[in-house]
Amino acid sequence: MSERKFAVIGHPIGHTMSPFIHKRLFELASLEGEYTVIDVAPEELPEKINELNKLAGYNITIPNKQEIIPFLDGLDKKAALYGSVNTVKNGSSREGFTTDPDGFLKALAAAGIPFEGNICIIGCGGVARTFVYEAALAGCDITIAVRPEDKEIRDALAAEVREKLGGKEISVCLLSELEESSLCPQLLVNATPVGMYPKTDAMPVSEKVIARSRNVFDAIYNPLETKLIRTAKEFGKTAVGGMAMLVWQAVVSHEIWDGTVYDTEDINKLILDSAKEMEKSFR
Ligand code: NAP
């Protein structure tokens, strides 16, 4: 059994791809690492923190990403900015990181999609927050498009990012207005669950909007290729799905724990293998 123990903590934590992905990342790096799943509800953190402190490192998923913070000694810059931690490295101190933002940026970079110019983000929930923050940090022109019932949440997110990061004005519109507009985004990002398994025939926007977009990113990782991604590719666009982000954010955890640098080809293969594993295990 390995001396180096890692885990993912969450609650409930029945369905997670983390052990599959992280075990493969240890193998690719030829490093020992045992990776398990620990069910921890937020109210159990005080009694379980000693157990967690004995691990070399761990990942955190819903609902503990904020709740873990008081138990740590420090946060890196992005974890502090987002007020959210998904990776902890234990050593002489307990340090918290968030790897979702860099997972997103690395997924785009590996696909050859530039993160600049005008970005249109559909949706304003959890993952959209990451995309809007990163686009603001990168100095992009941002448009957030939502359905009418989400207007208030969208306006609050835009105001929060403007206040925290300043930068360029953030445009907001309804999805219906996006359909009729002449906006030609450098990057169209789906941050809604529209198109996710089992409703795989749905798309968050029409073909008209996809045709006007230069590149497409879909946060959805089940299926590997959503209808949005397939349609974008048929139109000759560069398009990448959420499994790439899921795997790359795990890669960033290993950079933090071990300083490992991976080969992009190995990670691309892991993305395909993870999609096959997901179909086997979660459908
Ligand atoms: P969330 O917090 O629930 O946000 C979803 C957003 O989409 C909300 O703004 C929601 O509006 C909107 N929405 C839902 N149904 C819609 C519809 N029919 N038309 C237009 N907008 C709609 O979810 P999330 O955590 O951001 O996740 C969104 C997707 O990203 C999921 O498929 C998730 O699996 C994926 N994701 C991927 C990664 C990755 O690493 N690849 C990471 C996180 C999430 P309401 O608030 O009105 O429902």
CSV table of C-alpha atoms and ligand atoms in Angstrom, one decimal:
chain,number,residue,atom,x,y,z
A,1,MET,CA,0.0,0.0,0.0
A,2,SER,CA,1.3,3.5,-0.9
A,3,GLU,CA,2.6,5.8,1.8
A,4,ARG,CA,1.2,8.7,-0.1
A,5,LYS,CA,-2.5,9.0,0.4
A,6,PHE,CA,-4.9,11.3,-1.4
A,7,ALA,CA,-8.7,11.5,-1.6
A,8,VAL,CA,-11.7,13.4,-2.8
A,9,ILE,CA,-14.1,14.6,-0.2
A,10,GLY,CA,-17.8,15.5,-0.8
A,11,HIS,CA,-21.3,14.8,0.3
A,12,PRO,CA,-23.1,12.8,-1.0
A,13,ILE,CA,-20.2,11.4,-3.1
A,14,GLY,CA,-21.6,8.3,-4.9
A,15,HIS,CA,-20.8,9.4,-8.5
A,16,THR,CA,-17.3,10.8,-9.0
A,17,MET,CA,-14.8,10.4,-11.8
A,18,SER,CA,-12.0,11.7,-9.6
A,19,PRO,CA,-10.5,8.3,-8.5
A,20,PHE,CA,-10.3,7.1,-12.2
A,21,ILE,CA,-8.6,10.3,-13.4
A,22,HIS,CA,-6.2,10.8,-10.5
A,23,LYS,CA,-5.0,7.2,-10.4
A,24,ARG,CA,-4.2,7.5,-14.1
A,25,LEU,CA,-2.4,10.8,-13.5
A,26,PHE,CA,-0.2,9.1,-10.8
A,27,GLU,CA,0.5,6.2,-13.2
A,28,LEU,CA,1.5,8.6,-16.0
A,29,ALA,CA,3.9,10.4,-13.7
A,30,SER,CA,5.3,7.0,-12.4
A,31,LEU,CA,4.5,8.2,-8.9
A,32,GLU,CA,3.0,6.3,-6.0
A,33,GLY,CA,-0.3,7.6,-4.8
A,34,GLU,CA,-3.4,5.9,-3.2
A,35,TYR,CA,-6.6,7.8,-4.1
A,36,THR,CA,-9.8,7.2,-2.3
A,37,VAL,CA,-13.3,8.7,-1.8
A,38,ILE,CA,-14.3,10.1,1.6
A,39,ASP,CA,-17.9,11.1,2.4
A,40,VAL,CA,-17.7,14.2,4.5
A,41,ALA,CA,-20.7,16.5,5.2
A,42,PRO,CA,-19.9,20.1,6.1
A,43,GLU,CA,-20.9,19.6,9.7
A,44,GLU,CA,-18.5,16.6,10.0
A,45,LEU,CA,-15.4,18.7,9.0
A,46,PRO,CA,-14.3,19.6,12.6
A,47,GLU,CA,-14.3,15.9,13.6
A,48,LYS,CA,-12.7,14.6,10.3
A,49,ILE,CA,-10.1,17.3,9.8
A,50,ASN,CA,-7.4,15.3,11.6
A,51,GLU,CA,-8.0,12.4,9.3
A,52,LEU,CA,-7.8,14.8,6.3
A,53,ASN,CA,-4.6,16.4,7.6
A,54,LYS,CA,-2.8,13.0,7.5
A,55,LEU,CA,-3.3,12.8,3.7
A,56,ALA,CA,-0.6,14.2,1.4
A,57,GLY,CA,-3.4,16.1,-0.4
A,58,TYR,CA,-7.0,16.0,-1.3
A,59,ASN,CA,-9.7,17.3,-3.6
A,60,ILE,CA,-12.9,18.9,-2.4
A,61,THR,CA,-16.2,18.8,-4.2
A,62,ILE,CA,-19.7,20.1,-3.4
A,63,PRO,CA,-20.7,21.1,-0.7
A,64,ASN,CA,-17.4,21.7,1.1
A,65,LYS,CA,-15.5,24.1,-1.3
A,66,GLN,CA,-16.2,27.1,0.9
A,67,GLU,CA,-16.6,25.3,4.3
A,68,ILE,CA,-13.0,23.8,4.2
A,69,ILE,CA,-11.4,27.3,4.2
A,70,PRO,CA,-11.4,28.0,8.0
A,71,PHE,CA,-9.5,24.7,8.5
A,72,LEU,CA,-6.6,25.7,6.2
A,73,ASP,CA,-3.5,27.8,6.9
A,74,GLY,CA,-3.4,29.7,3.6
A,75,LEU,CA,-5.0,30.2,0.2
A,76,ASP,CA,-3.4,30.8,-3.1
A,77,LYS,CA,-4.4,33.9,-5.0
A,78,LYS,CA,-7.1,32.4,-7.1
A,79,ALA,CA,-8.6,30.4,-4.2
A,80,ALA,CA,-8.8,33.7,-2.3
A,81,LEU,CA,-10.3,35.5,-5.2
A,82,TYR,CA,-13.0,32.9,-5.8
A,83,GLY,CA,-13.5,32.1,-2.1
A,84,SER,CA,-13.5,28.5,-3.1
A,85,VAL,CA,-11.0,25.6,-2.7
A,86,ASN,CA,-11.0,22.3,-4.6
A,87,THR,CA,-7.4,21.1,-3.8
A,88,VAL,CA,-5.5,21.0,-0.6
A,89,LYS,CA,-1.8,20.3,-0.2
A,90,ASN,CA,-0.7,19.2,3.2
A,91,GLY,CA,2.9,19.7,4.3
A,92,SER,CA,4.3,21.9,7.0
A,93,SER,CA,1.2,24.0,6.4
A,94,ARG,CA,-2.2,23.2,4.8
A,95,GLU,CA,-2.7,25.2,1.6
A,96,GLY,CA,-5.8,25.6,-0.4
A,97,PHE,CA,-6.1,26.1,-4.2
A,98,THR,CA,-8.8,26.2,-6.8
A,99,THR,CA,-7.9,24.4,-10.1
A,100,ASP,CA,-11.2,24.8,-12.1
A,101,PRO,CA,-10.1,28.2,-13.6
A,102,ASP,CA,-6.7,26.8,-14.8
A,103,GLY,CA,-8.4,23.6,-15.9
A,104,PHE,CA,-10.6,25.7,-18.2
A,105,LEU,CA,-7.7,27.8,-19.5
A,106,LYS,CA,-5.6,24.7,-20.2
A,107,ALA,CA,-8.4,22.9,-22.0
A,108,LEU,CA,-8.8,25.9,-24.3
A,109,ALA,CA,-5.0,26.2,-24.8
A,110,ALA,CA,-4.6,22.4,-25.6
A,111,ALA,CA,-7.4,22.8,-28.2
A,112,GLY,CA,-5.7,25.8,-29.7
A,113,ILE,CA,-8.5,28.2,-28.8
A,114,PRO,CA,-7.3,31.7,-28.0
A,115,PHE,CA,-8.8,33.3,-24.9
A,116,GLU,CA,-9.1,36.9,-26.1
A,117,GLY,CA,-11.5,39.2,-27.9
A,118,ASN,CA,-15.2,39.0,-27.3
A,119,ILE,CA,-16.5,36.0,-25.3
A,120,CYS,CA,-20.1,35.1,-25.0
A,121,ILE,CA,-21.1,33.1,-21.9
A,122,ILE,CA,-24.5,31.4,-21.8
A,123,GLY,CA,-25.8,30.9,-18.2
A,124,CYS,CA,-24.9,32.5,-14.9
A,125,GLY,CA,-24.6,29.6,-12.4
A,126,GLY,CA,-21.5,28.0,-10.6
A,127,VAL,CA,-19.3,27.3,-13.6
A,128,ALA,CA,-20.3,30.4,-15.5
A,129,ARG,CA,-18.9,32.4,-12.5
A,130,THR,CA,-15.4,30.8,-13.2
A,131,PHE,CA,-15.7,31.7,-16.9
A,132,VAL,CA,-16.8,35.3,-16.3
A,133,TYR,CA,-14.0,35.9,-13.8
A,134,GLU,CA,-11.3,34.4,-16.0
A,135,ALA,CA,-12.6,36.3,-19.1
A,136,ALA,CA,-12.4,39.5,-17.0
A,137,LEU,CA,-8.9,38.7,-15.8
A,138,ALA,CA,-7.8,38.0,-19.4
A,139,GLY,CA,-9.2,41.4,-20.5
A,140,CYS,CA,-11.9,40.0,-22.8
A,141,ASP,CA,-15.1,41.8,-23.9
A,142,ILE,CA,-17.7,39.8,-22.1
A,143,THR,CA,-21.4,39.2,-22.9
A,144,ILE,CA,-23.5,37.0,-20.5
A,145,ALA,CA,-26.7,35.6,-22.1
A,146,VAL,CA,-29.4,34.0,-20.1
A,147,ARG,CA,-33.1,33.2,-20.1
A,148,PRO,CA,-35.5,35.8,-18.6
A,149,GLU,CA,-35.9,34.2,-15.2
A,150,ASP,CA,-32.1,34.4,-14.6
A,151,LYS,CA,-31.8,38.2,-15.3
A,152,GLU,CA,-31.3,39.2,-11.6
A,153,ILE,CA,-28.6,36.5,-10.9
A,154,ARG,CA,-26.8,37.5,-14.1
A,155,ASP,CA,-26.8,41.2,-13.3
A,156,ALA,CA,-25.5,40.4,-9.7
A,157,LEU,CA,-22.7,38.3,-11.2
A,158,ALA,CA,-21.8,41.0,-13.7
A,159,ALA,CA,-21.8,43.7,-10.9
A,160,GLU,CA,-19.7,41.5,-8.6
A,161,VAL,CA,-17.0,40.9,-11.3
A,162,ARG,CA,-17.0,44.6,-12.2
A,163,GLU,CA,-16.5,45.6,-8.6
A,164,LYS,CA,-13.8,43.0,-7.8
A,165,LEU,CA,-11.9,43.1,-11.0
A,166,GLY,CA,-12.8,46.3,-12.8
A,167,GLY,CA,-11.7,46.1,-16.4
A,168,LYS,CA,-14.0,46.3,-19.4
A,169,GLU,CA,-17.8,46.7,-19.3
A,170,ILE,CA,-19.7,43.4,-19.1
A,171,SER,CA,-22.6,43.3,-21.6
A,172,VAL,CA,-25.7,41.4,-20.6
A,173,CYS,CA,-28.5,40.1,-22.8
A,174,LEU,CA,-31.3,37.6,-23.0
A,175,LEU,CA,-30.8,34.4,-25.1
A,176,SER,CA,-33.6,35.6,-27.4
A,177,GLU,CA,-31.6,38.8,-28.0
A,178,LEU,CA,-28.4,36.9,-28.7
A,179,GLU,CA,-30.3,34.9,-31.3
A,180,GLU,CA,-31.3,38.2,-33.1
A,181,SER,CA,-28.1,40.1,-32.5
A,182,SER,CA,-25.1,40.4,-34.9
A,183,LEU,CA,-22.6,39.5,-32.2
A,184,CYS,CA,-19.8,37.3,-33.6
A,185,PRO,CA,-18.0,35.9,-30.5
A,186,GLN,CA,-14.4,34.8,-30.7
A,187,LEU,CA,-15.5,32.2,-28.2
A,188,LEU,CA,-19.0,31.0,-27.4
A,189,VAL,CA,-19.2,29.2,-24.0
A,190,ASN,CA,-22.1,27.0,-22.8
A,191,ALA,CA,-22.3,27.2,-19.0
A,192,THR,CA,-25.8,25.6,-18.8
A,193,PRO,CA,-26.7,21.9,-18.5
A,194,VAL,CA,-28.6,22.2,-21.8
A,195,GLY,CA,-27.5,19.2,-24.0
A,196,MET,CA,-26.4,17.1,-21.0
A,197,TYR,CA,-27.2,13.3,-20.9
A,198,PRO,CA,-30.0,12.1,-21.2
A,199,LYS,CA,-31.4,15.2,-23.1
A,200,THR,CA,-28.6,15.1,-25.6
A,201,ASP,CA,-30.8,16.5,-28.5
A,202,ALA,CA,-30.9,20.0,-27.0
A,203,MET,CA,-28.7,23.0,-27.7
A,204,PRO,CA,-28.6,26.2,-25.7
A,205,VAL,CA,-28.5,28.3,-28.9
A,206,SER,CA,-29.5,27.9,-32.5
A,207,GLU,CA,-27.3,27.0,-35.4
A,208,LYS,CA,-27.4,30.7,-36.4
A,209,VAL,CA,-25.5,31.7,-33.3
A,210,ILE,CA,-23.0,28.8,-33.6
A,211,ALA,CA,-22.3,29.8,-37.2
A,212,ARG,CA,-21.5,33.4,-36.1
A,213,SER,CA,-19.1,32.2,-33.4
A,214,ARG,CA,-15.4,31.5,-34.1
A,215,ASN,CA,-14.7,28.8,-31.4
A,216,VAL,CA,-17.0,26.9,-29.0
A,217,PHE,CA,-16.5,25.6,-25.5
A,218,ASP,CA,-19.1,23.5,-23.7
A,219,ALA,CA,-18.8,22.9,-20.0
A,220,ILE,CA,-20.8,19.7,-20.3
A,221,TYR,CA,-18.7,16.5,-20.0
A,222,ASN,CA,-21.5,13.9,-20.4
A,223,PRO,CA,-21.6,13.2,-23.3
A,224,LEU,CA,-18.0,13.9,-24.4
A,225,GLU,CA,-19.4,15.6,-27.5
A,226,THR,CA,-22.7,17.5,-27.1
A,227,LYS,CA,-24.9,18.4,-30.0
A,228,LEU,CA,-23.5,22.0,-29.6
A,229,ILE,CA,-19.9,20.7,-30.1
A,230,ARG,CA,-20.8,18.4,-33.0
A,231,THR,CA,-22.7,21.2,-34.8
A,232,ALA,CA,-19.8,23.6,-34.2
A,233,LYS,CA,-17.4,21.1,-35.7
A,234,GLU,CA,-19.7,20.5,-38.7
A,235,PHE,CA,-19.5,24.3,-39.3
A,236,GLY,CA,-15.7,24.0,-39.2
A,237,LYS,CA,-15.2,25.7,-35.8
A,238,THR,CA,-12.7,24.6,-33.2
A,239,ALA,CA,-14.8,23.2,-30.4
A,240,VAL,CA,-14.0,21.5,-27.1
A,241,GLY,CA,-16.1,19.9,-24.4
A,242,GLY,CA,-16.1,19.9,-20.6
A,243,MET,CA,-14.3,16.6,-20.1
A,244,ALA,CA,-11.1,18.4,-21.2
A,245,MET,CA,-11.7,20.9,-18.4
A,246,LEU,CA,-12.5,18.2,-15.8
A,247,VAL,CA,-9.3,16.3,-16.6
A,248,TRP,CA,-7.1,19.4,-16.9
A,249,GLN,CA,-8.3,20.7,-13.5
A,250,ALA,CA,-7.2,17.4,-12.1
A,251,VAL,CA,-3.8,17.8,-13.8
A,252,VAL,CA,-3.4,21.1,-12.1
A,253,SER,CA,-3.9,19.4,-8.7
A,254,HIS,CA,-0.9,17.1,-9.5
A,255,GLU,CA,1.2,20.1,-10.5
A,256,ILE,CA,0.4,21.5,-7.1
A,257,TRP,CA,1.1,18.2,-5.2
A,258,ASP,CA,4.1,16.9,-7.1
A,259,GLY,CA,5.2,19.6,-9.6
A,260,THR,CA,4.4,17.0,-12.4
A,261,VAL,CA,4.4,18.2,-16.0
A,262,TYR,CA,2.3,16.1,-18.4
A,263,ASP,CA,2.5,15.5,-22.1
A,264,THR,CA,-0.6,17.0,-23.9
A,265,GLU,CA,-1.0,13.8,-26.0
A,266,ASP,CA,-1.2,11.7,-22.8
A,267,ILE,CA,-3.8,14.0,-21.4
A,268,ASN,CA,-5.8,14.0,-24.6
A,269,LYS,CA,-5.9,10.1,-24.4
A,270,LEU,CA,-6.9,10.3,-20.7
A,271,ILE,CA,-9.8,12.6,-21.8
A,272,LEU,CA,-11.1,10.0,-24.2
A,273,ASP,CA,-10.6,7.2,-21.7
A,274,SER,CA,-12.4,9.2,-19.0
A,275,ALA,CA,-15.4,9.6,-21.4
A,276,LYS,CA,-15.5,5.8,-22.0
A,277,GLU,CA,-15.2,5.2,-18.2
A,278,MET,CA,-18.0,7.7,-17.6
A,279,GLU,CA,-20.3,6.0,-20.1
A,280,LYS,CA,-19.6,2.6,-18.5
A,281,SER,CA,-20.0,3.7,-14.9
A,282,PHE,CA,-22.5,6.6,-14.9
A,283,ARG,CA,-25.2,5.7,-17.5
B,1,NAP,P1,-25.7,25.7,-12.1
B,1,NAP,O1,-25.0,26.4,-11.0
B,1,NAP,O2,-27.0,25.0,-11.8
B,1,NAP,O3,-25.9,26.8,-13.3
B,1,NAP,C1,-26.6,26.4,-14.5
B,1,NAP,C2,-27.0,27.7,-15.3
B,1,NAP,O4,-27.7,27.3,-16.5
B,1,NAP,C3,-28.0,28.5,-14.5
B,1,NAP,O5,-27.7,29.9,-14.9
B,1,NAP,C4,-29.3,28.0,-15.0
B,1,NAP,O6,-30.4,28.8,-14.7
B,1,NAP,C5,-29.0,27.9,-16.4
B,1,NAP,N1,-30.0,27.0,-17.1
B,1,NAP,C6,-30.4,25.8,-16.7
B,1,NAP,N2,-31.3,25.3,-17.6
B,1,NAP,C7,-31.3,26.2,-18.6
B,1,NAP,C8,-32.1,26.3,-19.9
B,1,NAP,N3,-32.9,25.3,-20.2
B,1,NAP,N4,-31.9,27.4,-20.7
B,1,NAP,C9,-31.0,28.4,-20.3
B,1,NAP,N5,-30.3,28.4,-19.2
B,1,NAP,C10,-30.5,27.3,-18.3
B,1,NAP,O7,-24.8,24.6,-12.8
B,1,NAP,P2,-23.2,24.6,-13.0
B,1,NAP,O8,-22.6,23.9,-11.8
B,1,NAP,O9,-22.8,25.9,-13.4
B,1,NAP,O10,-23.1,23.5,-14.2
B,1,NAP,C11,-23.5,23.8,-15.5
B,1,NAP,C12,-23.0,22.7,-16.4
B,1,NAP,O11,-21.6,22.7,-16.4
B,1,NAP,C13,-23.4,21.3,-16.0
B,1,NAP,O12,-23.7,20.5,-17.1
B,1,NAP,C14,-22.2,20.8,-15.3
B,1,NAP,O13,-22.1,19.4,-15.4
B,1,NAP,C15,-21.1,21.4,-16.1
B,1,NAP,N6,-19.8,21.6,-15.3
B,1,NAP,C16,-18.7,21.2,-15.9
B,1,NAP,C17,-17.5,21.3,-15.2
B,1,NAP,C18,-16.2,20.8,-15.9
B,1,NAP,O14,-15.2,20.7,-15.2
B,1,NAP,N7,-16.3,20.5,-17.1
B,1,NAP,C19,-17.4,21.9,-14.0
B,1,NAP,C20,-18.6,22.4,-13.4
B,1,NAP,C21,-19.8,22.2,-14.1
B,1,NAP,P3,-31.3,28.6,-13.4
B,1,NAP,O15,-30.5,29.1,-12.3
B,1,NAP,O16,-32.5,29.4,-13.7
B,1,NAP,O17,-31.6,27.1,-13.3
